Amino acid sequence: MSRIITIACCLLVLTANAQKDKNLQPKPALMRLIDGNLRQAVNQYKVLMGKVPTGRLPKTWYANADRLETSNADWWTSGFYPGTLFQLYEFSHDTSLLAEAQRRLTLLEKEQYNKGTHDLGFMMYCSYGNGLRLLDSPRYKDILLTSARSLSTRFHPAVGCIKSWDSKPWHYPVIIDNMMNLELLFWATHVSGDSSFYKIAVTHANTTMRNHYRPDYSSFHVVDYDSVTGAIIAKKTAQGFADSSAWARGQSWGLYGYTMVYRSTHDQKYLDQARHIAHFLLTNPNLPADKIPYWDFNAPNIPYALRDASAAAVMASALIELSHYVQRDEARGYLDVAEKIIVNLSSNNYKAVVGSNGGFLLRHSVGHFPAHSEVDVPLTYADYYFVEAMLRYRELGQKGK
Ligand code: GLY
């Protein structure tokens, strides 16, 4: 009798697990949509490839003048174009994308020695990091380790953070975006065994958790510190509507950042932080029904404020990862929102027809609203995280979720 009960219990557990897996499986219709999007993205990036001048990297495109804006390798967005090419090569195995990614990587190589920016994580890990993952090149690994050493020079123990900008009037500014650069440091400790990178990353994450976040788990954009004492001088915004507002992309960087820190440390407090941030975002009355955020959650003219597709893409990618670390119902909630974002970014309103939009995938992102710069345009990082979100979604089924 007890044997029958044991078998029945096992069957119940197995059935429950099967249901759990089924509930968190990717949806076939969305998988088809994503595969179609990625096939189009391959073609669209070939359009972009045809436009980017030798020695330059794309930033955005201005429809009114049909003008592609590009940058040098030392601009913070330089890694996204090669990174997107690597991701699309991973999907398509189209070697023309791989060749273009490798060509543009050579422009970034010297940035491994750049100690004047906190954005080396974005620049190098999104580019060389994807290259290393796909090609396993020892040279890429060396370049990334040198980059991690350069980034580490911007950390000062008195503050407990990596310094973001060297510009005035700031003293020792740290922006929430900087959470994204920690992934390079975690990787560096993982491959080198040198724990100093890890210690810098967790110290930065802890200081940011303490000082950037408000009681409702929204984040300030900039915290300015005294570089000698580490005291907080001011909490401000640069790219948001107001010092006290929740600039949308900053909230997405924080969500993605703490989810990644949890992946890298397995420390529960970072998972809790990511879940609190997700709660702030997903229950926010100013998050539209289609889940594409306004450029600032407190923008003055909501519901007429501009949307930021880049904030949505980063959020979708982060939510898919976060769904791996929580219980089934919570995971389903995160996936529901990520799915909605992917579907809505795939609509004609956001996703460009191949050949249009200067070769970029997504329309309607906001770079720096207060500076009137890159407002309601395509942006290279919106494309990068949109593609990453779609690839992460495709992998759901393979991870038993
Ligand atoms: N600083 C990066 C951004 O604009 O999100």
PDB file of C-alpha atoms and ligand atoms in Angstrom, residues 76 118-119 122 165 175 177 221 239 247 249-250 253 367 381, ligand 1:
ATOM      1  CA  TRP A  76      29.878  54.429 -25.191  1.00  0.00           C
ATOM      2  CA  HIS A 118      33.141  53.737 -17.185  1.00  0.00           C
ATOM      3  CA  ASP A 119      31.422  52.308 -20.248  1.00  0.00           C
ATOM      4  CA  PHE A 122      29.073  48.137 -22.732  1.00  0.00           C
ATOM      5  CA  TRP A 165      32.175  60.737 -15.780  1.00  0.00           C
ATOM      6  CA  ILE A 175      25.077  56.825 -12.816  1.00  0.00           C
ATOM      7  CA  ASP A 177      23.702  52.845 -16.081  1.00  0.00           C
ATOM      8  CA  HIS A 221      20.024  58.715 -12.342  1.00  0.00           C
ATOM      9  CA  GLN A 239      18.927  62.375 -18.860  1.00  0.00           C
ATOM     10  CA  TRP A 247      14.074  57.987 -16.033  1.00  0.00           C
ATOM     11  CA  ARG A 249      16.096  53.515 -19.344  1.00  0.00           C
ATOM     12  CA  GLY A 250      17.821  54.006 -16.006  1.00  0.00           C
ATOM     13  CA  TRP A 253      19.555  49.318 -16.543  1.00  0.00           C
ATOM     14  CA  GLY A 367      18.603  59.004 -26.093  1.00  0.00           C
ATOM     15  CA  TYR A 381      21.426  49.732 -28.219  1.00  0.00           C
TER      16      TYR A 381
HETATM   17  N1  GLY B   1      24.331  56.414 -20.625  1.00  0.00           N
HETATM   18  C1  GLY B   1      23.652  55.427 -21.288  1.00  0.00           C
HETATM   19  C2  GLY B   1      22.262  55.744 -21.649  1.00  0.00           C
HETATM   20  O1  GLY B   1      21.971  56.742 -22.254  1.00  0.00           O
HETATM   21  O2  GLY B   1      21.421  54.964 -21.331  1.00  0.00           O
END
